[in-house]
PDB file of C-alpha atoms in Angstrom:
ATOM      1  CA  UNK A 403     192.356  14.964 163.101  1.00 82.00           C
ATOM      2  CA  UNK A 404     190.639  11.999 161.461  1.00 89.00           C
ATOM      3  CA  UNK A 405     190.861  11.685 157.708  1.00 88.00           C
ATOM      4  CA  UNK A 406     188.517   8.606 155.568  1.00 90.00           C
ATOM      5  CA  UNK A 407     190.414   8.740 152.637  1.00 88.00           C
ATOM      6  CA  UNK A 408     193.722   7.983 154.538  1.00 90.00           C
ATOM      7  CA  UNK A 409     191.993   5.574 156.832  1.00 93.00           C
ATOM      8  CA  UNK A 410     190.509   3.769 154.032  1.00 91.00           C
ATOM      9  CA  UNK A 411     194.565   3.727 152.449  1.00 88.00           C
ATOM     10  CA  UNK A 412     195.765   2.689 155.257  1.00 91.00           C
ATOM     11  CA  UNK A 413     193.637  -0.230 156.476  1.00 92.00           C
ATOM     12  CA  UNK A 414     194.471  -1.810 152.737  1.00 89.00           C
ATOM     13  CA  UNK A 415     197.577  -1.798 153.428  1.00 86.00           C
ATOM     14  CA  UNK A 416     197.273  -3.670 156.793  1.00 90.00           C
ATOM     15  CA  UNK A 417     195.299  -5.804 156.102  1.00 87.00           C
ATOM     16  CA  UNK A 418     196.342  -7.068 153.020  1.00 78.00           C
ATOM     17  CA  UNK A 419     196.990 -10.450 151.619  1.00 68.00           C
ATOM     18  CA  UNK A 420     199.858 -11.626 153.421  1.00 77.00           C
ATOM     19  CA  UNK A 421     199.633  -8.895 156.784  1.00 78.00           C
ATOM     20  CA  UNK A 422     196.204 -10.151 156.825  1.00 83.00           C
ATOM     21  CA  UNK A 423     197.482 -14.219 157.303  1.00 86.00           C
ATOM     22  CA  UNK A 424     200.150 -13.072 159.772  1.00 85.00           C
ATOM     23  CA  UNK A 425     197.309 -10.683 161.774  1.00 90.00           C
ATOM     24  CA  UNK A 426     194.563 -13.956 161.855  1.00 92.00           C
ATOM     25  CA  UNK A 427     197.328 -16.834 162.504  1.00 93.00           C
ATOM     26  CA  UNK A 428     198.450 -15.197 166.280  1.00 93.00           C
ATOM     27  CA  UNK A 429     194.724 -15.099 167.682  1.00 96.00           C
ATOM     28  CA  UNK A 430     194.109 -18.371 166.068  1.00 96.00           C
ATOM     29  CA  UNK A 431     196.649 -20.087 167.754  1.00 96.00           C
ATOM     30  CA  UNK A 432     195.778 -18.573 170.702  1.00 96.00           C
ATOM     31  CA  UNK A 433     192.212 -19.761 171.059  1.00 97.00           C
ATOM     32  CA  UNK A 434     193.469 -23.099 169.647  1.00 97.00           C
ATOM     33  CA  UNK A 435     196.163 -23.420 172.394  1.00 96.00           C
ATOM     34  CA  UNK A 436     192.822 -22.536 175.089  1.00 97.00           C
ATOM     35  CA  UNK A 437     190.547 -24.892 173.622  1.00 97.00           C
ATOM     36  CA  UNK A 438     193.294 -27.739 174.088  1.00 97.00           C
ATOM     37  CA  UNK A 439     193.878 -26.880 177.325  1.00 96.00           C
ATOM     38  CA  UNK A 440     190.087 -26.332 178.399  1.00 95.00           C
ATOM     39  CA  UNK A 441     190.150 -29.850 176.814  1.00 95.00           C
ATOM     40  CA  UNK A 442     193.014 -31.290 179.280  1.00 93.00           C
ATOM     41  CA  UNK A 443     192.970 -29.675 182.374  1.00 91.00           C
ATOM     42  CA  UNK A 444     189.417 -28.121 183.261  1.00 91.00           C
ATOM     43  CA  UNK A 445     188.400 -24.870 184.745  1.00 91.00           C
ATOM     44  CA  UNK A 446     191.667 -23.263 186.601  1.00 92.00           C
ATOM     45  CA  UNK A 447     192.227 -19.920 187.011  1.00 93.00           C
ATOM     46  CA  UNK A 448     195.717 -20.173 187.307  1.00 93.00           C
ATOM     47  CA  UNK A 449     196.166 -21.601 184.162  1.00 94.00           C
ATOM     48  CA  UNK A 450     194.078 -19.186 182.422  1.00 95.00           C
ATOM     49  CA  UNK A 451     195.998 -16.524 183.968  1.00 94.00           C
ATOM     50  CA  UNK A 452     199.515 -17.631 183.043  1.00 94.00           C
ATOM     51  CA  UNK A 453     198.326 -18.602 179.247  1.00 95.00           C
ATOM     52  CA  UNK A 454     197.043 -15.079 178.687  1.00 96.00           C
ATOM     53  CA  UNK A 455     199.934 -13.331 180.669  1.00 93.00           C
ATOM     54  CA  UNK A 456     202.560 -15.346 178.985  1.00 89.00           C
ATOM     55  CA  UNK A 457     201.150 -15.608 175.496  1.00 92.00           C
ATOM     56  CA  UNK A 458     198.152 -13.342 174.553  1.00 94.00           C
ATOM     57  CA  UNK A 459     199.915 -10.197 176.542  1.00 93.00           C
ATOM     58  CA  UNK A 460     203.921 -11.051 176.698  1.00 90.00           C
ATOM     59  CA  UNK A 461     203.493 -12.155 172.706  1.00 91.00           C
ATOM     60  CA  UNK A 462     200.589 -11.606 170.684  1.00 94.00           C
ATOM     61  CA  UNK A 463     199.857  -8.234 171.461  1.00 95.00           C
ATOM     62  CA  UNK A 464     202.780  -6.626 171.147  1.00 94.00           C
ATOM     63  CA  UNK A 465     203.966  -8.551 168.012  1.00 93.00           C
ATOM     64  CA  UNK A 466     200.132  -7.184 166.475  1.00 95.00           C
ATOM     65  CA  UNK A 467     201.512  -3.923 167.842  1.00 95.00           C
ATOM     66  CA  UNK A 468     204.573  -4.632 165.373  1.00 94.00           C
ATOM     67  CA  UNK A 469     202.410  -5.563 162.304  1.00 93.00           C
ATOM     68  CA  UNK A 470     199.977  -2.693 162.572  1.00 94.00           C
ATOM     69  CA  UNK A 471     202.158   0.168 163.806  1.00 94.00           C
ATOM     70  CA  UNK A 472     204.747  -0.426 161.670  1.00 93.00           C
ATOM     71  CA  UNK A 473     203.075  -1.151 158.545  1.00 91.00           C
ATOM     72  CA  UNK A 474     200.625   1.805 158.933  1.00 92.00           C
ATOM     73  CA  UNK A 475     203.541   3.931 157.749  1.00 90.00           C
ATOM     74  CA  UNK A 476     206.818   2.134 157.167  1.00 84.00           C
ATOM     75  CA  UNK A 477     206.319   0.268 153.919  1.00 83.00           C
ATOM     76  CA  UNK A 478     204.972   4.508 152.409  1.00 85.00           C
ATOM     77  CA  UNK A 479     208.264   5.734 153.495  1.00 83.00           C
ATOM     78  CA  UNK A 480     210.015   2.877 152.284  1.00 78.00           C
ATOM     79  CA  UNK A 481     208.847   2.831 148.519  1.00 77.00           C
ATOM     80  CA  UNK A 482     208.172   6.916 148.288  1.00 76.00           C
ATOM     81  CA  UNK A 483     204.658   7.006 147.956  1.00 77.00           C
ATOM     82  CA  UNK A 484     204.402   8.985 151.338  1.00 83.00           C
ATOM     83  CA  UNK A 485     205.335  12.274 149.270  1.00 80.00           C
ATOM     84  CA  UNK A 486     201.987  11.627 147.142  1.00 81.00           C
ATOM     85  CA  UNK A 487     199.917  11.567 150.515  1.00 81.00           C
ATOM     86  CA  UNK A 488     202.228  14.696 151.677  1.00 82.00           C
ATOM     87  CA  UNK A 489     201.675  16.237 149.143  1.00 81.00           C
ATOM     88  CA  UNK A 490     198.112  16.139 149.134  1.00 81.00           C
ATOM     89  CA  UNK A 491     195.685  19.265 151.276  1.00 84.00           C
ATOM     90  CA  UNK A 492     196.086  17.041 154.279  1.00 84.00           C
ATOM     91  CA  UNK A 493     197.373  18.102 157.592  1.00 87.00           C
ATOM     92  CA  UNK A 494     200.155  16.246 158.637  1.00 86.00           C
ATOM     93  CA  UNK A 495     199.134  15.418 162.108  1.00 87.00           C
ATOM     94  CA  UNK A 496     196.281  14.648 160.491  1.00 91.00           C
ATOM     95  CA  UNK A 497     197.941  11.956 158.865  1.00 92.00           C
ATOM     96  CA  UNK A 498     199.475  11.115 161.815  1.00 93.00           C
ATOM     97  CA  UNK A 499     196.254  10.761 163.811  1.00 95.00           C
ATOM     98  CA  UNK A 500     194.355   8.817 161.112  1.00 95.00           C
ATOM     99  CA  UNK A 501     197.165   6.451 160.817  1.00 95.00           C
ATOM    100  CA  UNK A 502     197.545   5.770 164.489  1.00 96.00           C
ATOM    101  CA  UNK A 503     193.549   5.598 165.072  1.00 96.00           C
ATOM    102  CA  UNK A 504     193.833   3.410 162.243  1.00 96.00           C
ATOM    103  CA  UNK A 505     196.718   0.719 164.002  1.00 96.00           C
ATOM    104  CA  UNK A 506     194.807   1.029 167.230  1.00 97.00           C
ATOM    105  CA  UNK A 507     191.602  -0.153 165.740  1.00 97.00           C
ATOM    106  CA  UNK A 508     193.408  -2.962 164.128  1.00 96.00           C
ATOM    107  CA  UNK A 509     196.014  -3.970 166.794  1.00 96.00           C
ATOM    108  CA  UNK A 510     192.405  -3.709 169.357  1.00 96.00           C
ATOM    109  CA  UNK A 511     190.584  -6.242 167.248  1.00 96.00           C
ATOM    110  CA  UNK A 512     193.291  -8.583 166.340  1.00 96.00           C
ATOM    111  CA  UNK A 513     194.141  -8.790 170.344  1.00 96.00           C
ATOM    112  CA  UNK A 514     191.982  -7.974 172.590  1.00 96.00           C
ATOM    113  CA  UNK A 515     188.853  -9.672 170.794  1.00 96.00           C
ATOM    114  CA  UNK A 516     191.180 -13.156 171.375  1.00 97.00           C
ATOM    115  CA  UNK A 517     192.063 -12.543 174.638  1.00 97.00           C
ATOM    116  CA  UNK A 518     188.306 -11.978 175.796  1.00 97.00           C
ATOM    117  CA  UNK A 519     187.597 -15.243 173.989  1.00 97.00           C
ATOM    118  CA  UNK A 520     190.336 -17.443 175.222  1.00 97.00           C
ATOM    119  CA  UNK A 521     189.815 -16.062 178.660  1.00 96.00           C
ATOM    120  CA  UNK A 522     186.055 -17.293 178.291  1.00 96.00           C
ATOM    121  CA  UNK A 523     187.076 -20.595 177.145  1.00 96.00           C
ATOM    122  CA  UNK A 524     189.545 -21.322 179.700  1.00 95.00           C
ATOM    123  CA  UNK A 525     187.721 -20.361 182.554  1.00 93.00           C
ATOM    124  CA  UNK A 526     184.397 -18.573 181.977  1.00 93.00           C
ATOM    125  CA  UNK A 527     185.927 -15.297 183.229  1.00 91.00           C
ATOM    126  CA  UNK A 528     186.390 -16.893 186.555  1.00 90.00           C
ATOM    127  CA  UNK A 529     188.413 -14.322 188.869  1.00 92.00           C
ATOM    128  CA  UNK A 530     187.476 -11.533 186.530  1.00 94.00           C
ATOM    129  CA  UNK A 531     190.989 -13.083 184.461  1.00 95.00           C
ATOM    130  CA  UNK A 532     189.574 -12.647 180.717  1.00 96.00           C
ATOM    131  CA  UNK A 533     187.988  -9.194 181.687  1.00 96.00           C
ATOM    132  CA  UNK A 534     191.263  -8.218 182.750  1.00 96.00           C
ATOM    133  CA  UNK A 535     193.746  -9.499 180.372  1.00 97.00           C
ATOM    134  CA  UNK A 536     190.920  -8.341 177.804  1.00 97.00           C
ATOM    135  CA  UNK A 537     191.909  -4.462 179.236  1.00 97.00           C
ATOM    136  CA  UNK A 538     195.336  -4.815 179.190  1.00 96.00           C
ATOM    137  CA  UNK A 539     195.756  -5.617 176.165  1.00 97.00           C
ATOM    138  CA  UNK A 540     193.374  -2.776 175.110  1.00 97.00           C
ATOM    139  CA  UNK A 541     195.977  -0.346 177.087  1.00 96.00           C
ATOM    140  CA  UNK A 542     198.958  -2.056 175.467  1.00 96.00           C
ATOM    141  CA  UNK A 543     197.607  -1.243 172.057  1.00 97.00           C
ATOM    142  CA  UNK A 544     197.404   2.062 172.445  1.00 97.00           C
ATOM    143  CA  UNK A 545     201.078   2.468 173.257  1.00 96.00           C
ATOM    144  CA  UNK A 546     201.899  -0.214 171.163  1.00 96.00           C
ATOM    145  CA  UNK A 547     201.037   1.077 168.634  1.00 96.00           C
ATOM    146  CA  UNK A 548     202.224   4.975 169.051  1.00 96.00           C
ATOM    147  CA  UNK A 549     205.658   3.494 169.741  1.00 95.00           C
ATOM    148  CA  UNK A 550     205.523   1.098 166.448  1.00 96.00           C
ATOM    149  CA  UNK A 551     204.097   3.808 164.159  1.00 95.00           C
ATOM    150  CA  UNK A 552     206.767   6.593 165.306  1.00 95.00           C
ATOM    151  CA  UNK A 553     209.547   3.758 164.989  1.00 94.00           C
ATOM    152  CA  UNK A 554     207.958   3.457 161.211  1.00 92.00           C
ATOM    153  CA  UNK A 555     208.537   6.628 161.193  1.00 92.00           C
ATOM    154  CA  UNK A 556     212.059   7.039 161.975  1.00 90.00           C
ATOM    155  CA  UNK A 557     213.495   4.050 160.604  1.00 86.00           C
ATOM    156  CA  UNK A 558     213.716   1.884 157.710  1.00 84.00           C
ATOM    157  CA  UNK A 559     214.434  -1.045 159.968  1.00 88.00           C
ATOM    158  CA  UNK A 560     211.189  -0.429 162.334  1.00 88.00           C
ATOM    159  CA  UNK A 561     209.862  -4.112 161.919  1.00 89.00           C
ATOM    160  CA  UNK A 562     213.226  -5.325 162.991  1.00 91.00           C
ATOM    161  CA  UNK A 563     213.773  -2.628 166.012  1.00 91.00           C
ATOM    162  CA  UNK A 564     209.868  -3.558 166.665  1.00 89.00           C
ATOM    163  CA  UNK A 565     210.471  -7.688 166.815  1.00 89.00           C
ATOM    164  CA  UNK A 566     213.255  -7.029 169.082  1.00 88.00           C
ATOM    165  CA  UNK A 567     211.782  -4.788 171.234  1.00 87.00           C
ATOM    166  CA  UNK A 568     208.430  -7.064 171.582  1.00 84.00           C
ATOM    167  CA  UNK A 569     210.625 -10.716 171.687  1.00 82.00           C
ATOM    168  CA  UNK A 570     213.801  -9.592 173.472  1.00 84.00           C
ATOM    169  CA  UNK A 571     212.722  -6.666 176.300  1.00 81.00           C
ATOM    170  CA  UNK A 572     209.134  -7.263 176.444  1.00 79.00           C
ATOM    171  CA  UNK A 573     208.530 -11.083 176.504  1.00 73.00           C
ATOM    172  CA  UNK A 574     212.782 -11.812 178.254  1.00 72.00           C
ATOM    173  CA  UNK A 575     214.089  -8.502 180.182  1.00 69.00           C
ATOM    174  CA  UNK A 576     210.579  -6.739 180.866  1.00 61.00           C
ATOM    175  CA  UNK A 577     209.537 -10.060 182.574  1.00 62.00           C
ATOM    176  CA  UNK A 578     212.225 -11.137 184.456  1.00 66.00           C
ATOM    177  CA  UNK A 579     214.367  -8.575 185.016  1.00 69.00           C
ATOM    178  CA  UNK A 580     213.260  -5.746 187.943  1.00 67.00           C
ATOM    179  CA  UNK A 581     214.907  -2.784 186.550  1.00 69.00           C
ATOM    180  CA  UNK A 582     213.665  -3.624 183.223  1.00 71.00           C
ATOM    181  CA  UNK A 583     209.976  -3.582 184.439  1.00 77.00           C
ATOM    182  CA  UNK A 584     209.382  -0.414 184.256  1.00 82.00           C
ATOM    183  CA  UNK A 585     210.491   0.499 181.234  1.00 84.00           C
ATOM    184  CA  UNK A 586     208.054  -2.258 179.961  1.00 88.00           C
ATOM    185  CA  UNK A 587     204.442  -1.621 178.064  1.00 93.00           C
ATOM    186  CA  UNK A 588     203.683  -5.276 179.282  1.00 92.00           C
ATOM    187  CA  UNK A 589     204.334  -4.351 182.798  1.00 91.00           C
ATOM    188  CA  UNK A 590     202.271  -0.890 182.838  1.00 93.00           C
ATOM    189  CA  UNK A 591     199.336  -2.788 180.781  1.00 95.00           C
ATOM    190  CA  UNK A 592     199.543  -5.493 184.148  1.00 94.00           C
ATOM    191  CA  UNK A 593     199.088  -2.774 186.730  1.00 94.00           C
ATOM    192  CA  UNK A 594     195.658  -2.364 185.761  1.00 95.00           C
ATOM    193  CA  UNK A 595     194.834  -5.656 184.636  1.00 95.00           C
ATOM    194  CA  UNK A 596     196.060  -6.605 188.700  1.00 94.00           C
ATOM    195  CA  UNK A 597     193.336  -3.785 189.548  1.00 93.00           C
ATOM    196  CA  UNK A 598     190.793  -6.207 188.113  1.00 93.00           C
ATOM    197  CA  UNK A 599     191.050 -10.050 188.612  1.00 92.00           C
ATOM    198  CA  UNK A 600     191.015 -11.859 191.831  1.00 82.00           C
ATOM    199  CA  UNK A 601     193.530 -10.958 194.101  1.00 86.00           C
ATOM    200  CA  UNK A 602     196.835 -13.088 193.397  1.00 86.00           C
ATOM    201  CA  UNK A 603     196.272 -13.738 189.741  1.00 91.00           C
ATOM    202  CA  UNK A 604     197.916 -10.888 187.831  1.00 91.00           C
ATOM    203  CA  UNK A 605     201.238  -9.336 189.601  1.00 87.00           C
ATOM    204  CA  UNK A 606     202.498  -6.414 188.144  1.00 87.00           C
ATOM    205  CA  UNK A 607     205.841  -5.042 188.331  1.00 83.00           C
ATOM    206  CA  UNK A 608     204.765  -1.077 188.499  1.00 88.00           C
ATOM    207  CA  UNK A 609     202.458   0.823 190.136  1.00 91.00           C
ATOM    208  CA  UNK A 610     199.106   1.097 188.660  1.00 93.00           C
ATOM    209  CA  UNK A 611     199.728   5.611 189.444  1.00 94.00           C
ATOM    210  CA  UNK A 612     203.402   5.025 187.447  1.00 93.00           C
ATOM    211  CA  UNK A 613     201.803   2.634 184.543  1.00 94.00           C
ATOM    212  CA  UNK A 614     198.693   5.145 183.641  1.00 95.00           C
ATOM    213  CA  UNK A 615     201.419   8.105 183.777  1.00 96.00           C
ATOM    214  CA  UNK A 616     204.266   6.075 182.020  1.00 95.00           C
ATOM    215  CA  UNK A 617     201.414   4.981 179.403  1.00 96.00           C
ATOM    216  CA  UNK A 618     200.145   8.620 178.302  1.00 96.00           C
ATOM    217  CA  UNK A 619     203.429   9.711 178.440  1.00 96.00           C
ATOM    218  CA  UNK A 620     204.885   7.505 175.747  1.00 95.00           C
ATOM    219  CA  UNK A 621     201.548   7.654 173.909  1.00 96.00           C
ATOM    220  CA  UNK A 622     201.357  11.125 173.648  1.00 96.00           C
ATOM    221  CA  UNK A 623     205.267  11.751 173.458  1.00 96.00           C
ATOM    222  CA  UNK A 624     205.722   9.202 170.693  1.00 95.00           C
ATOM    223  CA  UNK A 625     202.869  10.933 168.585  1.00 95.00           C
ATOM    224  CA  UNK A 626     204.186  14.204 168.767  1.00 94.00           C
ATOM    225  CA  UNK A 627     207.913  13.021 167.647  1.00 94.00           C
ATOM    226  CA  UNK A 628     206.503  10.885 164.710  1.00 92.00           C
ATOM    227  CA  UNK A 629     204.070  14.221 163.614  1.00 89.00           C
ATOM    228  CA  UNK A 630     207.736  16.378 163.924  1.00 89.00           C
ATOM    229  CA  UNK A 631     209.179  13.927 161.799  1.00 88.00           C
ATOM    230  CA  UNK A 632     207.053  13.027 159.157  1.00 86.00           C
ATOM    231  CA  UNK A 633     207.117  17.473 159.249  1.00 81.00           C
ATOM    232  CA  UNK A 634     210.634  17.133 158.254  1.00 77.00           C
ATOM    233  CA  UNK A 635     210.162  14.652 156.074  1.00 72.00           C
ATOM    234  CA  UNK A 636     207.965  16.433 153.765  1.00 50.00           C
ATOM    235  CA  UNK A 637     210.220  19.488 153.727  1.00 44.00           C
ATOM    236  CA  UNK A 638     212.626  16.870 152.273  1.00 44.00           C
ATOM    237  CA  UNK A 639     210.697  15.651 149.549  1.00 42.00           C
ATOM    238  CA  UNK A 640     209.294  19.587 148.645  1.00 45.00           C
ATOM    239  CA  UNK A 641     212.995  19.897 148.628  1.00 40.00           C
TER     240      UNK A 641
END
């Protein structure tokens, strides 16, 4: 299910010239924005907690998720040259594996690396805050990136559908609005982060039983559909 030759394509692509600025500037600006306020305000916990909940998880992770999911696959379908890889002895969830491994390893270390950092700079892991943000946002990439790579998959306008989903639902609705909650990565990523830090740092909105099932689900369920359609799509381009 793992293929070098696809991995190796497929990390070019992310992490090429201008992907590569856009992957580095988020994390920098994170740990910038945590050495400033180390700088002003100290040690406090509650700070560190609301700067990695409302930045590194609400908005750096899931626009990473964007970058990496989408662009493992979108800009092949776009262009054409995914019927040169289809048409190669590869499997197609094969392809489909490789590419997601691929955006998970990527989205991980462009994310959760930062978020372990910042959360050591702001408050030396005080509360157990940077170990837990750290995990969430290792959840959220896995289903971050599933969702982005199938939406690569079945659209031409993924990156758009993608921002939206990870400015407008994730970072507005899936934070303030209660229905909206559980429908929300962020929110299922939270549940076990809460499991970890201090008691009254991290407050999810779901159930840490309903965020591990909601997480597999649309991990495993978004997989699937973008292996069915990239199936279809090669029967298109034999065609």
């Amino acid at each position: 299910m793992y293929n070098p030759t696809v991995a190796r394509l497929t990390y070019r692509a992310l992490l090429g010239r201008r992907r590569a600025l856009i992957l580095f500037a988020l994390p920098a600006l994170l740990i910038v924005i945590s050495l400033a306020v180390r700088f002003f305000t100290g040690v406090d916990d509650k700070v560190a907690a609301d700067l990695l909940g409302g930045f590194a998880l609400a908005t750096m992770v899931p626009l990473i998720g964007v970058i990496a999911g989408t662009g493992a696959i979108g800009p092949e379908i776009d262009d054409g040259s995914i019927v040169y890889l289809l048409s190669k002895p590869v499997k197609r969830p094969t392809i489909i594996m490789t590419k997601l491994i691929v955006a998970i390893a990527v989205t991980m270390a462009f994310s959760a690396i930062p978020t372990l950092i910042a959360g050591l700079i702001l408050n030396g892991n005080g509360q157990q805050i940077a170990i837990a943000y750290t995990v969430a946002a290792l959840v959220a990439s896995i289903a971050y990136s599933a969702l982005f790579l199938l939406l690569g998959t079945v659209s031409r306008h993924a990156v758009v559908f993608g921002l939206v989903y990870a400015l407008i639902w994730e970072s507005l609705f899936g934070s303030l609005v209660s229905g909206a909650k559980t429908l929300s990565v962020q929110q299922w990523a939270l549940a076990l982060a809460e499991k970890v830090a201090g008691q009254g740092y991290v407050d999810a909105g779901v159930g840490l039983p309903t965020a591990v099932l909601l997480l597999l689900a649309v991990t495993v369920g978004a997989t699937l559909y973008a292996g069915q359609k990239l199936r279809r799509l090669t029967i298109a381009g034999e065609e």
